[in-house]
Amino acid sequence: MMMHSSPSHDAEIIEGARVILSDRVEVVSVRIEGGRITGLDVARDGARVIAGKGRVLAPAFVDVHGDAFERQLMPRPSVMVPTEAALLETDRQLAANGIATAYHALTLSWEPGLRSVETGWQVLRALESLRPRLTVENRVQLRWETFCPEAEPLIAHALGMSERPALAFNDHTSAVLLHPSIALHDRPFDLVSDYPVTDLDAPGFLAKMGDRAKRAHMSREDFVALIARVWDRRPGVGTSIARMADLAKSAPMLSHDDSQIETRSFYRGLGANIAEFPMHERVFLAARAAGDWIVLGAPNAMRGGSHLGSPGAADMIRRGLCDILASDYFYPAMLGAVTRLLADGVGDLSALWRLVSANPAAAMGLADRGQIATGLRADLVLLDWPDGHMPAPLQTWVAGRGGYSALRPDSFAIGSSDA
């Protein structure tokens, strides 16, 4: 345990809380100063004291895939709001839910509207201009639709940003055009020559395209014509994927919704060692055998199953086939998932917390956060966690800054010079 020797007016020490450490949970004081954790069980030494008795102190969440920000951009179907206002609100929601590092899953698609490249540029530029005003570290997961070469300049720009993004290979085009006789979780590798395509005039397909057309502000007929033109790009998709993988080789890379071992092997060969939301047990097993990181959605774990019929997160965690839980479409789900998994006896608290802090930080190459240890970034969340009830964040620190607080004034005191 490091001893801090020089008093500082900006130092804080959280005392009396049960602290989630990497391998155990115990009552220990945590001192933070200059954005870092500067000691465990050290002297107060003039620090402001925060009373943590009866509470839980944990590493703040590292969220590798969250797209709930889309609901801020488009709070009602076809109703878009100013990008800066949406992102400022998103930033506050992240802080209030204990998320200190967020990778916004920014879909870059050939579809007009919310998930278009144009909207992607608006979000990227707004994040760059808002950076000094944001509380949380807002990063980007470039959730690239592989049939969208128009996104390549944006991806190249984002990869040059100071806060390195992640690149996720995403092929919803092939998934949407899959013949209905084949279950989505059994669809072939996306680039096979004889991919089974649906009839674009089939009533079921046309009905499914209605909602997508609405999101893109298009008529259904125009949207179906658009997706047919996009499908004609297929011969060049493999080359485009290889080009983007080479461009992003120094960034974390993920492949999304893999349904076949061949799919996972293909993307792993390009440097994408993170399997995001695998859709079949065979992919989980192959990913684990190869040493890949495996990501599932926290809502899946919190709700007790996937709304899409994919493998259940709790079962995969029990079997050692899931390393990371991401917020997906609901920011409170990261805390909710740990709560549900703990109540169901899936693991102990320190092991479960690694799924939402240490492991995602490691997968993203962020060695300075994700754990409560001397020298690391002071990304912390203090929780009110009554027995048998849902916990709630009381305060979030991002690099030692108070990003969010619902603490009462009587929770603070000025420490004496005594230990």
Short mmCIF file of C-alpha atoms in Angstrom, two decimals:
data_model
loop_
_atom_site.label_atom_id
_atom_site.label_comp_id
_atom_site.label_asym_id
_atom_site.label_seq_id
_atom_site.Cartn_x
_atom_site.Cartn_y
_atom_site.Cartn_z
CA MET A 1 0.00 0.00 0.00
CA MET A 2 1.47 3.34 -1.08
CA MET A 3 1.87 6.05 1.56
CA HIS A 4 1.05 9.56 0.36
CA SER A 5 3.42 12.08 1.92
CA SER A 6 2.43 15.60 0.76
CA PRO A 7 -0.94 17.19 1.62
CA SER A 8 -3.01 18.44 -1.30
CA HIS A 9 -6.11 20.61 -1.38
CA ASP A 10 -7.56 18.67 -4.35
CA ALA A 11 -7.15 15.20 -2.85
CA GLU A 12 -10.15 13.12 -1.81
CA ILE A 13 -10.33 9.94 0.20
CA ILE A 14 -13.33 7.61 0.24
CA GLU A 15 -13.56 5.84 3.56
CA GLY A 16 -15.67 3.00 4.90
CA ALA A 17 -17.02 1.63 1.61
CA ARG A 18 -16.84 -1.97 0.49
CA VAL A 19 -14.41 -1.73 -2.39
CA ILE A 20 -14.51 -4.02 -5.44
CA LEU A 21 -10.88 -4.93 -6.09
CA SER A 22 -9.66 -7.16 -8.89
CA ASP A 23 -9.78 -10.35 -6.82
CA ARG A 24 -11.88 -9.55 -3.76
CA VAL A 25 -14.25 -7.14 -2.05
CA GLU A 26 -13.13 -5.54 1.19
CA VAL A 27 -13.46 -2.35 3.23
CA VAL A 28 -10.50 -0.18 2.33
CA SER A 29 -10.02 3.57 1.96
CA VAL A 30 -9.19 4.89 -1.52
CA ARG A 31 -7.28 8.13 -2.02
CA ILE A 32 -7.48 10.02 -5.32
CA GLU A 33 -5.44 13.02 -6.39
CA GLY A 34 -4.42 14.55 -9.71
CA GLY A 35 -6.76 12.23 -11.57
CA ARG A 36 -5.13 9.07 -10.21
CA ILE A 37 -5.60 6.61 -7.38
CA THR A 38 -2.69 7.50 -5.12
CA GLY A 39 -3.11 4.98 -2.34
CA LEU A 40 -5.22 2.37 -0.58
CA ASP A 41 -5.54 2.60 3.21
CA VAL A 42 -3.22 5.61 3.43
CA ALA A 43 -3.28 8.68 5.67
CA ARG A 44 -5.96 11.33 5.15
CA ASP A 45 -3.22 13.94 5.00
CA GLY A 46 -5.56 16.89 4.51
CA ALA A 47 -7.74 15.24 1.89
CA ARG A 48 -11.46 15.85 1.69
CA VAL A 49 -13.15 12.79 3.17
CA ILE A 50 -16.18 11.15 1.57
CA ALA A 51 -18.13 8.86 3.86
CA GLY A 52 -18.59 5.54 2.12
CA LYS A 53 -19.86 3.42 5.01
CA GLY A 54 -22.72 1.20 3.92
CA ARG A 55 -21.92 1.80 0.27
CA VAL A 56 -19.98 0.05 -2.49
CA LEU A 57 -17.08 1.63 -4.37
CA ALA A 58 -16.26 0.11 -7.76
CA PRO A 59 -14.25 0.79 -10.90
CA ALA A 60 -16.38 2.87 -13.25
CA PHE A 61 -17.76 1.07 -16.28
CA VAL A 62 -15.95 0.78 -19.60
CA ASP A 63 -18.62 0.38 -22.28
CA VAL A 64 -17.32 -1.03 -25.58
CA HIS A 65 -20.64 -0.86 -27.46
CA GLY A 66 -23.53 1.46 -26.67
CA ASP A 67 -26.04 2.82 -29.16
CA ALA A 68 -28.61 4.31 -26.77
CA PHE A 69 -27.33 7.71 -27.93
CA GLU A 70 -29.42 7.14 -31.06
CA ARG A 71 -32.54 7.72 -28.97
CA GLN A 72 -31.21 11.16 -28.09
CA LEU A 73 -30.55 11.95 -31.75
CA MET A 74 -33.97 10.63 -32.79
CA PRO A 75 -36.27 10.66 -29.74
CA ARG A 76 -39.28 9.82 -31.90
CA PRO A 77 -39.39 8.05 -35.28
CA SER A 78 -38.24 10.46 -37.99
CA VAL A 79 -37.75 13.29 -35.45
CA MET A 80 -34.10 14.37 -35.28
CA VAL A 81 -32.81 16.90 -32.74
CA PRO A 82 -29.62 19.02 -32.85
CA THR A 83 -26.56 16.80 -32.56
CA GLU A 84 -24.79 18.79 -29.85
CA ALA A 85 -27.88 18.79 -27.62
CA ALA A 86 -28.26 15.03 -28.07
CA LEU A 87 -24.62 14.32 -27.23
CA LEU A 88 -24.55 16.59 -24.18
CA GLU A 89 -27.60 14.77 -22.84
CA THR A 90 -26.01 11.41 -23.63
CA ASP A 91 -22.85 12.43 -21.77
CA ARG A 92 -24.87 13.19 -18.65
CA GLN A 93 -26.73 9.90 -18.88
CA LEU A 94 -23.43 8.04 -19.11
CA ALA A 95 -22.01 9.76 -16.03
CA ALA A 96 -25.20 9.19 -14.05
CA ASN A 97 -25.00 5.47 -14.85
CA GLY A 98 -21.38 5.09 -13.73
CA ILE A 99 -19.91 4.84 -17.24
CA ALA A 100 -16.58 6.72 -17.43
CA THR A 101 -15.43 5.42 -20.82
CA ALA A 102 -17.99 4.97 -23.59
CA TYR A 103 -17.56 3.72 -27.13
CA HIS A 104 -20.59 4.99 -29.03
CA ALA A 105 -21.59 2.35 -31.59
CA LEU A 106 -21.86 4.75 -34.51
CA THR A 107 -23.43 2.85 -37.38
CA LEU A 108 -22.02 3.91 -40.75
CA SER A 109 -24.47 2.60 -43.30
CA TRP A 110 -25.63 3.14 -46.86
CA GLU A 111 -29.08 3.85 -45.38
CA PRO A 112 -30.10 7.51 -45.36
CA GLY A 113 -31.16 9.08 -42.06
CA LEU A 114 -30.13 8.16 -38.53
CA ARG A 115 -27.46 5.60 -39.47
CA SER A 116 -26.11 7.35 -42.53
CA VAL A 117 -22.53 8.44 -43.13
CA GLU A 118 -23.80 12.04 -43.13
CA THR A 119 -25.14 11.61 -39.58
CA GLY A 120 -21.88 9.89 -38.66
CA TRP A 121 -19.91 12.96 -39.73
CA GLN A 122 -22.23 15.19 -37.68
CA VAL A 123 -21.70 13.05 -34.57
CA LEU A 124 -17.93 12.85 -35.05
CA ARG A 125 -17.52 16.58 -35.56
CA ALA A 126 -19.80 17.39 -32.63
CA LEU A 127 -17.81 15.09 -30.34
CA GLU A 128 -14.57 16.78 -31.41
CA SER A 129 -15.91 20.28 -30.74
CA LEU A 130 -17.61 19.28 -27.47
CA ARG A 131 -14.61 17.41 -26.08
CA PRO A 132 -13.62 20.10 -23.52
CA ARG A 133 -17.19 20.25 -22.21
CA LEU A 134 -17.87 16.54 -21.89
CA THR A 135 -17.72 14.78 -18.53
CA VAL A 136 -17.19 11.21 -19.69
CA GLU A 137 -14.54 9.98 -22.12
CA ASN A 138 -16.72 9.72 -25.22
CA ARG A 139 -15.00 7.50 -27.78
CA VAL A 140 -16.43 5.94 -30.94
CA GLN A 141 -16.93 2.42 -32.14
CA LEU A 142 -17.03 2.75 -35.93
CA ARG A 143 -19.79 0.24 -36.56
CA TRP A 144 -19.12 -0.04 -40.25
CA GLU A 145 -21.57 -1.64 -42.66
CA THR A 146 -19.18 -3.42 -44.99
CA PHE A 147 -21.33 -2.61 -48.05
CA CYS A 148 -20.77 1.12 -47.42
CA PRO A 149 -17.53 2.31 -49.04
CA GLU A 150 -18.80 5.90 -48.64
CA ALA A 151 -17.79 5.62 -44.97
CA GLU A 152 -14.10 5.04 -45.67
CA PRO A 153 -13.04 8.74 -45.50
CA LEU A 154 -14.84 9.11 -42.16
CA ILE A 155 -13.15 5.99 -40.81
CA ALA A 156 -9.74 7.29 -41.91
CA HIS A 157 -10.42 10.62 -40.20
CA ALA A 158 -11.63 8.98 -36.97
CA LEU A 159 -8.59 6.72 -36.79
CA GLY A 160 -6.44 9.84 -36.62
CA MET A 161 -8.28 11.26 -33.59
CA SER A 162 -6.44 11.57 -30.29
CA GLU A 163 -8.88 9.26 -28.51
CA ARG A 164 -8.48 6.16 -30.62
CA PRO A 165 -11.74 4.59 -31.83
CA ALA A 166 -12.55 0.93 -32.38
CA LEU A 167 -13.62 -0.52 -35.73
CA ALA A 168 -16.44 -3.08 -35.86
CA PHE A 169 -17.11 -5.03 -39.05
CA ASN A 170 -20.86 -5.19 -39.43
CA ASP A 171 -22.82 -6.81 -42.29
CA HIS A 172 -26.51 -6.26 -41.82
CA THR A 173 -26.96 -6.12 -45.61
CA SER A 174 -26.37 -9.84 -46.06
CA ALA A 175 -28.41 -10.55 -42.93
CA VAL A 176 -31.39 -8.55 -44.21
CA LEU A 177 -31.29 -10.27 -47.61
CA LEU A 178 -30.93 -13.79 -46.15
CA HIS A 179 -33.49 -16.26 -47.53
CA PRO A 180 -36.24 -16.84 -44.94
CA SER A 181 -35.73 -20.62 -45.05
CA ILE A 182 -32.47 -20.14 -43.11
CA ALA A 183 -32.43 -18.98 -39.50
CA LEU A 184 -30.42 -15.83 -38.88
CA HIS A 185 -28.09 -17.58 -36.44
CA ASP A 186 -27.34 -20.19 -39.12
CA ARG A 187 -26.64 -17.81 -42.00
CA PRO A 188 -23.52 -18.70 -44.00
CA PHE A 189 -20.29 -16.72 -44.00
CA ASP A 190 -21.18 -13.39 -45.57
CA LEU A 191 -18.75 -13.65 -48.50
CA VAL A 192 -19.56 -17.18 -49.76
CA SER A 193 -20.21 -17.27 -53.50
CA ASP A 194 -23.61 -18.94 -53.28
CA TYR A 195 -25.14 -16.86 -50.49
CA PRO A 196 -28.89 -17.65 -50.25
CA VAL A 197 -30.77 -14.42 -51.05
CA THR A 198 -34.45 -13.76 -50.44
CA ASP A 199 -36.96 -12.85 -53.14
CA LEU A 200 -37.13 -9.06 -53.06
CA ASP A 201 -40.79 -9.22 -54.08
CA ALA A 202 -41.79 -11.63 -51.28
CA PRO A 203 -44.57 -10.20 -49.05
CA GLY A 204 -42.64 -11.00 -45.87
CA PHE A 205 -39.55 -9.18 -47.08
CA LEU A 206 -41.55 -6.16 -48.24
CA ALA A 207 -43.28 -5.96 -44.86
CA LYS A 208 -39.93 -6.07 -43.07
CA MET A 209 -38.58 -3.29 -45.28
CA GLY A 210 -41.45 -0.98 -44.31
CA ASP A 211 -39.94 -0.09 -40.92
CA ARG A 212 -36.45 0.35 -42.35
CA ALA A 213 -37.79 2.62 -45.06
CA LYS A 214 -39.52 4.76 -42.46
CA ARG A 215 -36.26 5.16 -40.50
CA ALA A 216 -34.53 6.19 -43.74
CA HIS A 217 -37.31 8.66 -44.67
CA MET A 218 -38.01 6.75 -47.89
CA SER A 219 -40.92 4.96 -49.47
CA ARG A 220 -40.77 1.19 -49.19
CA GLU A 221 -40.41 0.82 -52.96
CA ASP A 222 -37.48 3.24 -53.10
CA PHE A 223 -35.80 1.53 -50.16
CA VAL A 224 -36.08 -1.91 -51.76
CA ALA A 225 -34.62 -0.49 -54.97
CA LEU A 226 -31.77 1.01 -52.94
CA ILE A 227 -30.90 -2.25 -51.19
CA ALA A 228 -30.92 -4.04 -54.55
CA ARG A 229 -28.36 -1.53 -55.87
CA VAL A 230 -26.27 -1.92 -52.74
CA TRP A 231 -26.27 -5.71 -53.14
CA ASP A 232 -24.72 -5.23 -56.57
CA ARG A 233 -21.61 -3.92 -54.76
CA ARG A 234 -20.96 -7.36 -53.28
CA PRO A 235 -18.02 -8.34 -55.55
CA GLY A 236 -15.94 -5.49 -54.11
CA VAL A 237 -16.86 -5.92 -50.44
CA GLY A 238 -14.02 -8.30 -49.56
CA THR A 239 -11.41 -5.89 -50.95
CA SER A 240 -12.97 -3.01 -49.03
CA ILE A 241 -12.90 -5.01 -45.79
CA ALA A 242 -9.20 -5.85 -46.26
CA ARG A 243 -8.39 -2.20 -46.97
CA MET A 244 -10.15 -0.96 -43.82
CA ALA A 245 -8.60 -3.68 -41.65
CA ASP A 246 -5.15 -2.62 -42.81
CA LEU A 247 -5.96 1.04 -42.12
CA ALA A 248 -7.18 0.20 -38.60
CA LYS A 249 -4.50 -2.34 -37.68
CA SER A 250 -3.33 -0.31 -34.67
CA ALA A 251 -6.89 0.07 -33.28
CA PRO A 252 -9.12 -2.48 -31.55
CA MET A 253 -11.20 -4.36 -34.13
CA LEU A 254 -14.37 -6.39 -33.64
CA SER A 255 -16.65 -8.48 -35.81
CA HIS A 256 -20.37 -8.29 -35.14
CA ASP A 257 -23.03 -11.05 -35.07
CA ASP A 258 -20.77 -13.87 -36.30
CA SER A 259 -22.82 -16.98 -37.06
CA GLN A 260 -20.15 -19.30 -38.46
CA ILE A 261 -16.65 -20.37 -37.39
CA GLU A 262 -15.52 -19.35 -40.89
CA THR A 263 -16.76 -15.81 -40.27
CA ARG A 264 -14.89 -15.48 -36.99
CA SER A 265 -11.72 -16.96 -38.51
CA PHE A 266 -11.89 -14.54 -41.45
CA TYR A 267 -12.07 -11.46 -39.26
CA ARG A 268 -9.54 -12.78 -36.76
CA GLY A 269 -7.14 -13.20 -39.68
CA LEU A 270 -7.55 -9.50 -40.39
CA GLY A 271 -6.68 -8.58 -36.80
CA ALA A 272 -10.16 -8.42 -35.27
CA ASN A 273 -9.63 -10.42 -32.06
CA ILE A 274 -12.94 -9.39 -30.47
CA ALA A 275 -16.12 -11.36 -31.20
CA GLU A 276 -19.08 -9.07 -30.57
CA PHE A 277 -22.48 -10.72 -29.99
CA PRO A 278 -21.77 -14.15 -31.53
CA MET A 279 -24.99 -15.78 -32.69
CA HIS A 280 -24.22 -19.48 -32.28
CA GLU A 281 -22.51 -21.69 -29.70
CA ARG A 282 -20.01 -22.97 -32.27
CA VAL A 283 -18.68 -19.42 -32.69
CA PHE A 284 -18.30 -18.97 -28.92
CA LEU A 285 -16.31 -22.19 -28.68
CA ALA A 286 -14.08 -21.32 -31.63
CA ALA A 287 -13.49 -17.81 -30.29
CA ARG A 288 -12.54 -19.13 -26.86
CA ALA A 289 -10.19 -21.74 -28.34
CA ALA A 290 -8.44 -18.99 -30.30
CA GLY A 291 -8.14 -16.66 -27.30
CA ASP A 292 -10.49 -13.99 -28.65
CA TRP A 293 -12.37 -11.57 -26.42
CA ILE A 294 -16.11 -12.33 -26.40
CA VAL A 295 -18.65 -9.52 -25.93
CA LEU A 296 -22.35 -9.88 -25.12
CA GLY A 297 -25.06 -7.38 -24.31
CA ALA A 298 -25.70 -6.43 -20.70
CA PRO A 299 -29.48 -6.21 -21.36
CA ASN A 300 -29.32 -9.91 -22.26
CA ALA A 301 -27.85 -10.68 -18.82
CA MET A 302 -30.11 -8.25 -16.96
CA ARG A 303 -33.30 -9.57 -18.57
CA GLY A 304 -32.33 -13.24 -18.35
CA GLY A 305 -32.02 -13.80 -22.09
CA SER A 306 -31.63 -12.28 -25.54
CA HIS A 307 -34.60 -10.59 -27.19
CA LEU A 308 -33.29 -11.96 -30.52
CA GLY A 309 -32.97 -15.58 -29.42
CA SER A 310 -29.17 -15.51 -29.32
CA PRO A 311 -27.32 -17.49 -26.61
CA GLY A 312 -28.06 -16.34 -23.06
CA ALA A 313 -25.32 -14.25 -21.48
CA ALA A 314 -25.65 -15.85 -18.04
CA ASP A 315 -25.13 -19.33 -19.46
CA MET A 316 -22.15 -18.18 -21.51
CA ILE A 317 -20.58 -16.51 -18.46
CA ARG A 318 -21.05 -19.67 -16.38
CA ARG A 319 -19.29 -21.63 -19.11
CA GLY A 320 -16.42 -19.17 -19.40
CA LEU A 321 -17.56 -18.09 -22.87
CA CYS A 322 -18.12 -14.38 -22.24
CA ASP A 323 -15.52 -11.84 -21.15
CA ILE A 324 -17.29 -8.50 -21.58
CA LEU A 325 -20.78 -7.08 -21.13
CA ALA A 326 -21.65 -3.92 -23.08
CA SER A 327 -24.60 -1.59 -22.51
CA ASP A 328 -25.87 -2.23 -26.05
CA TYR A 329 -29.14 -0.25 -26.16
CA PHE A 330 -29.64 0.61 -22.44
CA TYR A 331 -26.98 2.35 -20.33
CA PRO A 332 -28.30 1.18 -16.91
CA ALA A 333 -28.00 -2.44 -18.06
CA MET A 334 -24.32 -2.73 -17.10
CA LEU A 335 -25.14 -2.26 -13.42
CA GLY A 336 -28.39 -4.17 -13.81
CA ALA A 337 -26.59 -7.14 -15.35
CA VAL A 338 -24.07 -7.44 -12.52
CA THR A 339 -26.92 -7.21 -10.01
CA ARG A 340 -28.95 -9.96 -11.68
CA LEU A 341 -25.95 -12.24 -12.22
CA LEU A 342 -24.86 -11.85 -8.60
CA ALA A 343 -28.38 -12.62 -7.33
CA ASP A 344 -28.53 -15.71 -9.56
CA GLY A 345 -25.20 -17.00 -8.26
CA VAL A 346 -23.43 -16.82 -11.62
CA GLY A 347 -20.25 -15.50 -10.00
CA ASP A 348 -18.83 -13.49 -7.13
CA LEU A 349 -18.92 -9.70 -7.24
CA SER A 350 -15.27 -9.07 -8.11
CA ALA A 351 -15.36 -11.62 -10.96
CA LEU A 352 -18.61 -10.24 -12.37
CA TRP A 353 -17.36 -6.67 -12.16
CA ARG A 354 -14.39 -7.56 -14.37
CA LEU A 355 -16.91 -8.11 -17.18
CA VAL A 356 -17.79 -4.41 -17.15
CA SER A 357 -14.51 -2.76 -16.20
CA ALA A 358 -11.14 -4.54 -16.30
CA ASN A 359 -11.87 -6.84 -19.24
CA PRO A 360 -13.32 -4.23 -21.61
CA ALA A 361 -10.46 -1.87 -20.72
CA ALA A 362 -7.92 -4.58 -21.57
CA ALA A 363 -9.69 -5.49 -24.82
CA MET A 364 -9.62 -1.85 -25.91
CA GLY A 365 -5.95 -1.47 -24.98
CA LEU A 366 -6.69 0.97 -22.14
CA ALA A 367 -4.14 -0.17 -19.56
CA ASP A 368 -4.66 2.86 -17.30
CA ARG A 369 -8.19 2.07 -16.08
CA GLY A 370 -10.74 -0.61 -15.23
CA GLN A 371 -9.45 -1.50 -11.74
CA ILE A 372 -9.02 0.11 -8.35
CA ALA A 373 -5.26 0.03 -7.87
CA THR A 374 -2.59 2.57 -7.00
CA GLY A 375 -1.36 4.49 -10.03
CA LEU A 376 -4.38 3.88 -12.24
CA ARG A 377 -6.85 6.50 -13.42
CA ALA A 378 -9.43 7.43 -10.81
CA ASP A 379 -12.47 6.23 -12.75
CA LEU A 380 -14.79 5.23 -9.92
CA VAL A 381 -18.45 4.85 -9.05
CA LEU A 382 -19.89 4.95 -5.52
CA LEU A 383 -23.08 2.92 -5.21
CA ASP A 384 -26.04 2.90 -2.87
CA TRP A 385 -26.77 -0.85 -2.78
CA PRO A 386 -29.36 -1.96 -0.21
CA ASP A 387 -29.60 -5.72 0.25
CA GLY A 388 -32.11 -7.26 -2.12
CA HIS A 389 -32.60 -4.08 -4.14
CA MET A 390 -31.30 -2.49 -7.32
CA PRO A 391 -28.17 -0.41 -6.68
CA ALA A 392 -27.95 3.20 -7.79
CA PRO A 393 -24.88 5.36 -8.54
CA LEU A 394 -24.34 8.12 -5.99
CA GLN A 395 -21.18 9.58 -7.49
CA THR A 396 -19.07 8.97 -10.57
CA TRP A 397 -15.46 10.11 -10.95
CA VAL A 398 -13.83 10.37 -14.38
CA ALA A 399 -10.05 10.71 -14.07
CA GLY A 400 -10.63 12.06 -10.57
CA ARG A 401 -13.19 14.66 -11.64
CA GLY A 402 -16.64 14.53 -10.12
CA GLY A 403 -18.63 13.65 -13.19
CA TYR A 404 -21.91 13.07 -11.41
CA SER A 405 -23.07 13.32 -7.83
CA ALA A 406 -26.24 12.59 -5.92
CA LEU A 407 -24.43 12.60 -2.57
CA ARG A 408 -25.91 14.57 0.31
CA PRO A 409 -23.83 17.45 1.70
CA ASP A 410 -23.30 15.59 4.98
CA SER A 411 -21.32 12.91 3.09
CA PHE A 412 -18.28 15.21 2.95
CA ALA A 413 -15.79 16.31 5.55
CA ILE A 414 -12.28 17.77 5.61
CA GLY A 415 -9.82 15.18 6.78
CA SER A 416 -7.40 15.74 9.63
CA SER A 417 -3.70 15.08 9.30
CA ASP A 418 -4.18 11.79 11.12
CA ALA A 419 -4.39 8.44 9.37
#
